[in-house]
Coordinates of N, CA and C in Angstrom, one line a residue:
M1352 N -7.8 3.5 -10.8 CA -6.6 3.3 -11.5 C -6.7 3.7 -13.0
D1353 N -7.8 3.5 -13.6 CA -8.0 3.9 -15.0 C -7.8 5.4 -15.2
D1354 N -8.4 6.1 -14.2 CA -8.2 7.6 -14.3 C -6.8 8.0 -14.0
I1355 N -6.1 7.3 -13.1 CA -4.7 7.6 -12.8 C -3.8 7.3 -13.9
L1356 N -4.0 6.2 -14.5 CA -3.2 5.8 -15.7 C -3.4 6.7 -16.9
L1357 N -4.6 7.2 -17.0 CA -4.9 8.2 -18.1 C -4.2 9.5 -17.8
L1358 N -4.1 9.9 -16.5 CA -3.3 11.1 -16.2 C -1.8 10.9 -16.5
I1359 N -1.3 9.7 -16.2 CA 0.1 9.5 -16.5 C 0.3 9.4 -18.0
E1360 N -0.6 8.8 -18.7 CA -0.5 8.8 -20.2 C -0.5 10.2 -20.8
N1361 N -1.3 11.1 -20.3 CA -1.4 12.4 -20.8 C -0.3 13.4 -20.3
Y1362 N 0.1 13.2 -19.1 CA 1.1 14.2 -18.5 C 2.4 13.6 -18.0
G1363 N 2.5 12.3 -18.2 CA 3.8 11.6 -17.9 C 4.3 11.7 -16.5
Y1364 N 5.6 12.0 -16.4 CA 6.2 12.1 -15.1 C 5.7 13.1 -14.1
I1365 N 5.2 14.2 -14.7 CA 4.6 15.3 -13.9 C 3.4 14.8 -13.1
A1366 N 2.6 14.0 -13.8 CA 1.4 13.4 -13.1 C 1.8 12.4 -12.0
L1367 N 2.8 11.6 -12.3 CA 3.4 10.6 -11.4 C 3.9 11.4 -10.1
Y1368 N 4.6 12.4 -10.3 CA 5.2 13.2 -9.2 C 4.0 13.8 -8.3
C1369 N 3.1 14.4 -9.0 CA 2.0 15.1 -8.3 C 1.1 14.0 -7.5
L1370 N 0.8 12.9 -8.2 CA 0.0 11.9 -7.5 C 0.6 11.3 -6.3
L1371 N 1.9 11.1 -6.3 CA 2.6 10.5 -5.1 C 2.7 11.6 -4.0
A1372 N 2.9 12.8 -4.4 CA 3.0 13.9 -3.4 C 1.7 14.1 -2.7
V1373 N 0.5 14.2 -3.4 CA -0.8 14.3 -2.7 C -1.2 13.1 -2.0
G1374 N -0.7 11.9 -2.5 CA -1.1 10.6 -1.9 C -0.5 10.6 -0.5
I1375 N 0.8 11.1 -0.3 CA 1.4 11.1 1.0 C 0.8 12.1 1.9
I1376 N 0.3 13.2 1.4 CA -0.3 14.2 2.2 C -1.6 13.7 2.8
G1377 N -2.3 12.8 2.0 CA -3.5 12.2 2.6 C -4.7 12.1 1.6
I1378 N -4.5 12.6 0.4 CA -5.5 12.4 -0.7 C -5.5 10.9 -1.1
P1379 N -6.7 10.3 -1.1 CA -6.7 8.8 -1.4 C -6.2 8.4 -2.8
V1380 N -4.9 8.1 -2.9 CA -4.3 7.6 -4.1 C -3.7 6.3 -3.7
P1381 N -3.9 5.2 -4.5 CA -3.4 3.9 -4.3 C -1.9 3.8 -4.6
D1382 N -1.1 4.3 -3.7 CA 0.4 4.6 -4.0 C 1.1 3.3 -4.4
E1383 N 0.9 2.2 -3.6 CA 1.7 1.0 -4.0 C 1.3 0.4 -5.3
I1384 N -0.1 0.4 -5.6 CA -0.6 -0.1 -6.9 C -0.1 0.8 -8.0
L1385 N -0.1 2.1 -7.7 CA 0.4 3.1 -8.7 C 1.9 2.8 -9.1
M1386 N 2.7 2.6 -8.1 CA 4.2 2.4 -8.4 C 4.4 1.0 -9.0
T1387 N 3.7 0.0 -8.6 CA 3.8 -1.3 -9.2 C 3.4 -1.3 -10.7
T1388 N 2.3 -0.5 -11.0 CA 1.9 -0.4 -12.3 C 2.9 0.4 -13.2
V1389 N 3.4 1.4 -12.6 CA 4.5 2.2 -13.3 C 5.7 1.3 -13.5
G1390 N 6.0 0.5 -12.6 CA 7.2 -0.4 -12.7 C 7.0 -1.3 -13.9
S1391 N 5.7 -1.8 -14.1 CA 5.5 -2.7 -15.3 C 5.5 -1.9 -16.6
L1392 N 5.5 -0.6 -16.5 CA 5.5 0.2 -17.8 C 7.0 0.6 -18.1
T1393 N 7.9 0.1 -17.3 CA 9.3 0.5 -17.5 C 10.1 -0.6 -18.2
L1394 N 9.4 -1.6 -18.8 CA 10.1 -2.7 -19.5 C 10.7 -2.1 -20.8
E1395 N 11.6 -2.8 -21.4 CA 12.2 -2.3 -22.6 C 11.2 -2.1 -23.7
G1396 N 11.2 -0.9 -24.2 CA 10.2 -0.6 -25.2 C 8.9 0.0 -24.6
G1397 N 8.9 0.1 -23.3 CA 7.7 0.7 -22.6 C 7.8 2.2 -22.6
P1398 N 6.7 2.8 -22.2 CA 6.6 4.3 -22.3 C 7.4 5.0 -21.2
L1399 N 7.8 4.3 -20.2 CA 8.6 5.0 -19.1 C 9.9 4.4 -18.8
S1400 N 10.8 5.2 -18.2 CA 12.2 4.7 -17.9 C 12.2 4.3 -16.4
F1401 N 12.9 3.2 -16.1 CA 12.9 2.8 -14.7 C 13.6 3.8 -13.8
G1402 N 14.8 4.3 -14.3 CA 15.6 5.2 -13.5 C 14.9 6.5 -13.3
T1403 N 14.3 7.1 -14.3 CA 13.6 8.4 -14.2 C 12.3 8.2 -13.3
S1404 N 11.6 7.1 -13.5 CA 10.4 6.8 -12.7 C 10.8 6.7 -11.2
F1405 N 11.9 6.1 -10.9 CA 12.4 6.0 -9.5 C 12.7 7.4 -8.9
I1406 N 13.4 8.2 -9.7 CA 13.7 9.6 -9.2 C 12.5 10.4 -9.0
V1407 N 11.5 10.3 -9.9 CA 10.3 11.0 -9.8 C 9.4 10.6 -8.7
C1408 N 9.3 9.2 -8.5 CA 8.6 8.7 -7.3 C 9.2 9.1 -6.0
F1409 N 10.5 9.1 -5.9 CA 11.2 9.5 -4.7 C 11.0 10.9 -4.4
A1410 N 11.1 11.8 -5.5 CA 10.9 13.2 -5.3 C 9.5 13.5 -4.9
G1411 N 8.5 12.9 -5.5 CA 7.1 13.1 -5.2 C 6.8 12.7 -3.7
T1412 N 7.3 11.5 -3.4 CA 7.1 11.0 -2.0 C 7.7 12.0 -1.0
M1413 N 8.9 12.4 -1.2 CA 9.6 13.3 -0.3 C 8.9 14.7 -0.2
T1414 N 8.4 15.1 -1.3 CA 7.6 16.4 -1.3 C 6.4 16.3 -0.4
G1415 N 5.7 15.2 -0.6 CA 4.5 15.0 0.3 C 4.9 14.9 1.8
M1416 N 6.0 14.2 2.0 CA 6.5 14.0 3.4 C 6.9 15.4 4.0
L1417 N 7.5 16.2 3.2 CA 7.9 17.6 3.7 C 6.7 18.5 4.0
V1418 N 5.8 18.4 3.0 CA 4.6 19.3 3.2 C 3.8 18.8 4.5
S1419 N 3.7 17.5 4.7 CA 3.0 17.0 5.9 C 3.8 17.4 7.1
Y1420 N 5.1 17.3 7.1 CA 5.9 17.6 8.3 C 5.7 19.1 8.6
Y1421 N 5.8 20.0 7.7 CA 5.6 21.4 8.0 C 4.2 21.7 8.4
L1422 N 3.2 21.0 7.8 CA 1.8 21.2 8.3 C 1.7 20.9 9.8
G1423 N 2.2 19.7 10.1 CA 2.2 19.3 11.5 C 2.9 20.2 12.4
K1424 N 4.0 20.8 11.9 CA 4.8 21.7 12.8 C 4.1 23.0 12.9
T1425 N 3.4 23.5 11.9 CA 2.8 24.9 12.0 C 1.4 24.9 12.5
V1426 N 0.6 23.9 12.2 CA -0.8 24.0 12.6 C -1.1 23.2 13.9
G1427 N -0.2 22.2 14.2 CA -0.4 21.5 15.4 C -1.4 20.4 15.4
K1428 N -1.4 19.6 16.5 CA -2.3 18.5 16.6 C -3.8 18.8 16.7
P1429 N -4.2 19.9 17.4 CA -5.7 20.2 17.5 C -6.3 20.5 16.1
F1430 N -5.5 21.2 15.3 CA -6.0 21.5 13.9 C -6.2 20.2 13.1
L1431 N -5.2 19.3 13.3 CA -5.3 18.0 12.5 C -6.5 17.2 13.0
Y1432 N -6.7 17.2 14.2 CA -7.9 16.4 14.8 C -9.2 17.0 14.3
R1433 N -9.2 18.4 14.1 CA -10.5 19.0 13.8 C -10.7 19.0 12.3
Y1434 N -9.7 19.2 11.5 CA -9.9 19.3 10.0 C -9.3 18.2 9.2
G1435 N -8.5 17.3 9.9 CA -7.9 16.2 9.1 C -8.8 15.3 8.4
K1436 N -10.0 15.2 8.8 CA -11.0 14.3 8.2 C -11.2 14.6 6.7
W1437 N -10.9 15.8 6.3 CA -11.1 16.2 4.9 C -10.1 15.6 4.0
V1438 N -8.9 15.2 4.6 CA -7.9 14.4 3.8 C -7.7 13.0 4.4
K1439 N -8.8 12.5 4.9 CA -8.8 11.1 5.5 C -7.9 11.0 6.8
L1440 N -7.6 12.1 7.4 CA -6.9 12.0 8.7 C -7.9 12.0 9.8
T1441 N -8.6 10.9 10.0 CA -9.7 10.7 11.0 C -9.0 10.7 12.4
P1442 N -9.8 11.1 13.4 CA -9.2 11.0 14.8 C -8.7 9.6 15.1
Q1443 N -9.5 8.5 14.7 CA -9.1 7.2 15.0 C -7.7 6.8 14.4
R1444 N -7.5 7.2 13.1 CA -6.3 6.9 12.4 C -5.1 7.7 13.1
L1445 N -5.4 9.0 13.4 CA -4.4 9.8 14.1 C -4.0 9.2 15.4
E1446 N -4.9 8.7 16.2 CA -4.6 8.1 17.4 C -3.8 6.8 17.2
R1447 N -4.1 6.1 16.2 CA -3.3 4.8 15.9 C -1.9 5.2 15.6
A1448 N -1.7 6.2 14.7 CA -0.4 6.6 14.3 C 0.4 7.2 15.4
E1449 N -0.4 8.0 16.3 CA 0.3 8.6 17.5 C 0.8 7.5 18.4
G1450 N 0.1 6.4 18.5 CA 0.5 5.3 19.3 C 1.8 4.7 18.8
W1451 N 1.8 4.5 17.5 CA 3.1 4.0 16.8 C 4.2 5.0 17.1
F1452 N 3.9 6.3 16.9 CA 5.0 7.3 17.1 C 5.6 7.3 18.5
K1453 N 4.7 7.1 19.5 CA 5.1 7.1 20.9 C 5.9 5.9 21.2
K1454 N 5.6 4.8 20.5 CA 6.2 3.5 20.8 C 7.6 3.4 20.1
Y1455 N 7.6 3.8 18.8 CA 8.8 3.6 18.0 C 9.6 4.9 17.7
G1456 N 9.0 6.0 18.0 CA 9.7 7.3 17.8 C 9.8 7.6 16.3
I1457 N 10.9 8.2 15.9 CA 11.1 8.5 14.5 C 11.2 7.3 13.5
W1458 N 11.5 6.1 14.1 CA 11.4 4.9 13.3 C 10.1 4.6 12.7
A1459 N 9.0 5.1 13.4 CA 7.7 4.9 12.9 C 7.5 5.5 11.5
V1460 N 8.3 6.6 11.2 CA 8.2 7.2 9.8 C 8.7 6.2 8.8
V1461 N 9.8 5.5 9.1 CA 10.4 4.5 8.2 C 9.4 3.3 8.0
F1462 N 9.0 2.7 9.1 CA 8.1 1.5 9.0 C 6.7 1.9 8.5
G1463 N 6.3 3.1 8.8 CA 5.0 3.6 8.5 C 4.6 3.5 7.0
Y1464 N 5.6 3.6 6.1 CA 5.4 3.5 4.7 C 4.6 2.2 4.3
Y1465 N 4.9 1.1 5.0 CA 4.4 -0.2 4.7 C 3.1 -0.5 5.5
V1466 N 2.6 0.4 6.3 CA 1.4 0.1 7.1 C 0.3 0.9 6.7
P1467 N -0.8 0.3 6.1 CA -2.0 1.1 5.7 C -2.5 1.9 6.9
G1468 N -2.9 3.1 6.7 CA -3.5 4.0 7.7 C -2.5 4.6 8.7
V1469 N -1.2 4.3 8.5 CA -0.1 4.9 9.3 C 0.8 5.8 8.5
R1470 N 1.1 5.4 7.3 CA 2.1 6.2 6.5 C 1.7 7.7 6.4
H1471 N 0.4 8.0 6.2 CA 0.0 9.3 6.0 C 0.1 10.2 7.2
F1472 N 0.2 9.6 8.4 CA 0.1 10.4 9.6 C 1.4 10.5 10.4
T1473 N 2.3 9.6 10.2 CA 3.6 9.7 11.0 C 4.4 10.9 10.7
C1474 N 4.3 11.4 9.4 CA 5.0 12.6 9.0 C 4.4 13.8 9.6
Y1475 N 3.1 13.9 9.8 CA 2.4 15.0 10.5 C 2.9 15.0 11.9
L1476 N 2.9 13.8 12.5 CA 3.2 13.7 14.0 C 4.7 14.1 14.2
A1477 N 5.6 13.8 13.2 CA 7.0 14.2 13.3 C 7.1 15.7 13.4
G1478 N 6.3 16.4 12.6 CA 6.3 17.8 12.7 C 5.7 18.3 14.0
V1479 N 4.6 17.7 14.5 CA 3.9 18.1 15.7 C 4.9 17.9 16.9
S1480 N 5.7 16.8 16.8 CA 6.6 16.5 17.9 C 7.9 17.3 17.9
G1481 N 8.1 18.1 16.9 CA 9.3 18.9 16.8 C 10.5 18.2 16.5
V1482 N 10.5 17.1 15.7 CA 11.7 16.4 15.3 C 12.5 17.3 14.4
V1483 N 13.8 17.3 14.7 CA 14.7 18.2 13.9 C 14.6 17.8 12.4
L1484 N 14.6 18.8 11.5 CA 14.4 18.6 10.1 C 15.4 17.6 9.5
W1485 N 16.7 17.8 9.8 CA 17.8 16.9 9.2 C 17.5 15.5 9.6
R1486 N 17.1 15.3 10.8 CA 16.9 13.9 11.3 C 15.7 13.3 10.6
Y1487 N 14.6 14.1 10.5 CA 13.4 13.7 9.8 C 13.7 13.3 8.3
L1488 N 14.5 14.2 7.7 CA 14.9 13.9 6.3 C 15.7 12.6 6.1
L1489 N 16.5 12.4 7.1 CA 17.4 11.2 7.0 C 16.5 9.9 7.1
Y1490 N 15.6 9.9 8.1 CA 14.7 8.7 8.3 C 13.7 8.6 7.2
A1491 N 13.0 9.7 6.9 CA 11.9 9.7 5.9 C 12.5 9.4 4.5
G1492 N 13.7 10.0 4.2 CA 14.4 9.7 2.9 C 14.8 8.3 2.8
S1493 N 15.3 7.7 3.8 CA 15.7 6.3 3.8 C 14.6 5.4 3.6
G1494 N 13.5 5.6 4.3 CA 12.2 4.8 4.1 C 11.7 5.0 2.7
A1495 N 11.6 6.2 2.2 CA 11.1 6.5 0.9 C 11.9 5.8 -0.2
L1496 N 13.2 5.8 0.0 CA 14.1 5.2 -1.0 C 13.8 3.7 -1.2
V1497 N 13.7 3.0 0.0 CA 13.5 1.5 -0.1 C 12.0 1.3 -0.5
W1498 N 11.1 2.1 -0.1 CA 9.7 1.9 -0.4 C 9.4 2.0 -1.9
C1499 N 9.9 3.1 -2.5 CA 9.8 3.3 -4.0 C 10.5 2.2 -4.8
L1500 N 11.7 1.9 -4.4 CA 12.5 0.9 -5.1 C 11.8 -0.5 -5.0
T1501 N 11.2 -0.8 -3.9 CA 10.5 -2.1 -3.7 C 9.4 -2.3 -4.7
F1502 N 8.5 -1.3 -4.7 CA 7.3 -1.4 -5.5 C 7.5 -1.2 -7.0
L1503 N 8.4 -0.3 -7.4 CA 8.8 -0.2 -8.8 C 9.5 -1.5 -9.3
S1504 N 10.4 -2.1 -8.5 CA 11.0 -3.3 -8.9 C 10.0 -4.4 -9.0
L1505 N 9.1 -4.5 -8.1 CA 8.1 -5.5 -8.1 C 7.3 -5.5 -9.4
G1506 N 6.8 -4.2 -9.8 CA 6.1 -4.1 -11.0 C 6.9 -4.4 -12.2
H1507 N 8.2 -4.0 -12.2 CA 9.1 -4.3 -13.3 C 9.3 -5.9 -13.5
F1508 N 9.5 -6.5 -12.3 CA 9.6 -8.0 -12.3 C 8.4 -8.7 -12.8
I1509 N 7.2 -8.3 -12.3 CA 6.0 -8.9 -12.7 C 5.7 -8.7 -14.2
G1510 N 6.0 -7.4 -14.7 CA 5.8 -7.1 -16.1 C 6.7 -8.0 -17.0
R1511 N 7.9 -8.2 -16.6 CA 8.9 -8.9 -17.4 C 8.5 -10.4 -17.4
N1512 N 8.0 -10.9 -16.3 CA 7.7 -12.3 -16.1 C 6.2 -12.6 -16.2
A1513 N 5.4 -11.7 -16.7 CA 4.0 -11.9 -16.7 C 3.5 -13.2 -17.4
P1514 N 4.1 -13.6 -18.6 CA 3.7 -14.8 -19.2 C 4.0 -16.0 -18.3
M1515 N 5.1 -16.1 -17.7 CA 5.5 -17.2 -16.8 C 4.6 -17.2 -15.6
I1516 N 4.3 -16.0 -15.0 CA 3.5 -16.0 -13.8 C 2.0 -16.4 -14.1
A1517 N 1.6 -15.9 -15.3 CA 0.2 -16.3 -15.7 C 0.1 -17.8 -15.9
G1518 N 1.2 -18.4 -16.5 CA 1.2 -19.8 -16.7 C 1.2 -20.6 -15.4
V1519 N 1.9 -20.2 -14.5 CA 2.0 -20.8 -13.1 C 0.6 -20.7 -12.5
V1520 N 0.0 -19.5 -12.5 CA -1.3 -19.3 -11.9 C -2.3 -20.2 -12.6
H1521 N -2.3 -20.2 -13.9 CA -3.2 -21.0 -14.7 C -3.1 -22.5 -14.3
H1522 N -1.9 -22.9 -14.2 CA -1.6 -24.4 -14.0 C -2.1 -24.7 -12.6
Y1523 N -1.7 -24.0 -11.6 CA -2.1 -24.3 -10.2 C -3.6 -24.0 -9.9
L1524 N -4.1 -23.0 -10.6 CA -5.5 -22.7 -10.5 C -6.4 -23.9 -11.0
G1525 N -6.0 -24.4 -12.1 CA -6.7 -25.6 -12.7 C -6.6 -26.8 -11.7
L1526 N -5.4 -27.0 -11.2 CA -5.1 -28.1 -10.3 C -5.9 -27.9 -9.0
S1527 N -6.0 -26.7 -8.5 CA -6.7 -26.4 -7.3 C -8.2 -26.7 -7.5
I1528 N -8.8 -26.2 -8.6 CA -10.2 -26.5 -8.9 C -10.5 -28.0 -9.0
A1529 N -9.6 -28.7 -9.7 CA -9.8 -30.2 -9.8 C -9.8 -30.8 -8.4
I1530 N -8.9 -30.4 -7.5 CA -8.8 -31.0 -6.2 C -10.1 -30.6 -5.4
L1531 N -10.6 -29.4 -5.5 CA -11.8 -29.0 -4.8 C -13.0 -29.8 -5.3
V1532 N -13.1 -30.0 -6.6 CA -14.2 -30.8 -7.2 C -14.2 -32.2 -6.7
V1533 N -13.0 -32.8 -6.6 CA -12.9 -34.2 -6.1 C -13.3 -34.2 -4.6
L1534 N -12.8 -33.3 -3.8 CA -13.1 -33.2 -2.4 C -14.6 -33.0 -2.2
A1535 N -15.2 -32.1 -3.0 CA -16.6 -31.9 -2.9 C -17.4 -33.1 -3.2
G1536 N -17.0 -33.8 -4.3 CA -17.7 -35.1 -4.6 C -17.5 -36.1 -3.5
A1537 N -16.3 -36.3 -2.9 CA -16.1 -37.2 -1.9 C -16.9 -36.9 -0.6
G1538 N -17.0 -35.6 -0.3 CA -17.8 -35.1 0.8 C -19.3 -35.4 0.6
T1539 N -19.7 -35.2 -0.6 CA -21.2 -35.4 -0.9 C -21.5 -36.9 -0.7
Y1540 N -20.5 -37.8 -1.2 CA -20.7 -39.2 -1.2 C -20.8 -39.7 0.3
V1541 N -19.8 -39.2 1.1 CA -19.8 -39.6 2.5 C -21.0 -39.2 3.3
Y1542 N -21.4 -37.9 3.0 CA -22.7 -37.4 3.6 C -23.9 -38.3 3.2
W1543 N -24.0 -38.6 1.9 CA -25.1 -39.4 1.5 C -25.1 -40.8 2.1
R1544 N -23.9 -41.5 2.2 CA -23.8 -42.8 2.9 C -24.2 -42.7 4.4
Y1545 N -23.8 -41.6 5.0 CA -24.1 -41.4 6.4 C -25.6 -41.2 6.7
R1546 N -26.3 -40.5 5.8 CA -27.7 -40.3 5.9 C -28.5 -41.6 5.7
R1547 N -28.0 -42.4 4.7 CA -28.7 -43.6 4.4 C -28.6 -44.6 5.6
K1548 N -27.4 -44.6 6.3 CA -27.2 -45.5 7.5 C -28.1 -45.0 8.6
R1549 N -28.2 -43.7 8.8 CA -29.1 -43.2 9.8 C -30.6 -43.5 9.6
Q1550 N -31.0 -43.4 8.3 CA -32.4 -43.7 8.0 C -32.7 -45.2 8.2
K1551 N -31.7 -46.1 7.9 CA -31.9 -47.5 8.1 C -32.0 -47.9 9.6
S1552 N -31.1 -47.2 10.4 CA -31.1 -47.5 11.8 C -32.4 -47.0 12.5
H1553 N -33.1 -46.0 11.9 CA -34.4 -45.6 12.5 C -35.5 -46.4 11.9

């Protein structure tokens, strides 16, 4: 993430667009963490704009989805099984995604955004299966719209409420530790009493 944030700092929205595009294609980019972090940078006075970030994230995601779709359509499944490992498309992951696609059809593209190990493959399989482009764009676009908005909004919300969230975590973390200490002490005492009773009985 440090390297990714450095890219965004140096190249701005262009880096954000490219990272999301290659992330969807299969290059290991932490997409959700990236968008959540970008969302936190869209606070008032921050380096990024929420509206522009959303458009760029959506465009990058759809670019990756279209490239993957056309790769699946042109090179086919055997090629993906043979060379997909170079972009993390292992046979096991492809089989898992294929199972999803057979079970849910084009809806797997929509839900696949939120499932690790599936999002990167359903778009390839849509191309392999010969899904009509306009239908693919409709489902992939709807999923991308909600997915991008969800994580950008989450980062924006966390960024705005960071002091409050930190305070709540700090408060309950301290309370949890206190409870654990008390429970550990009570458990130790009960165990010690039990051992003493057993020693006396023997």
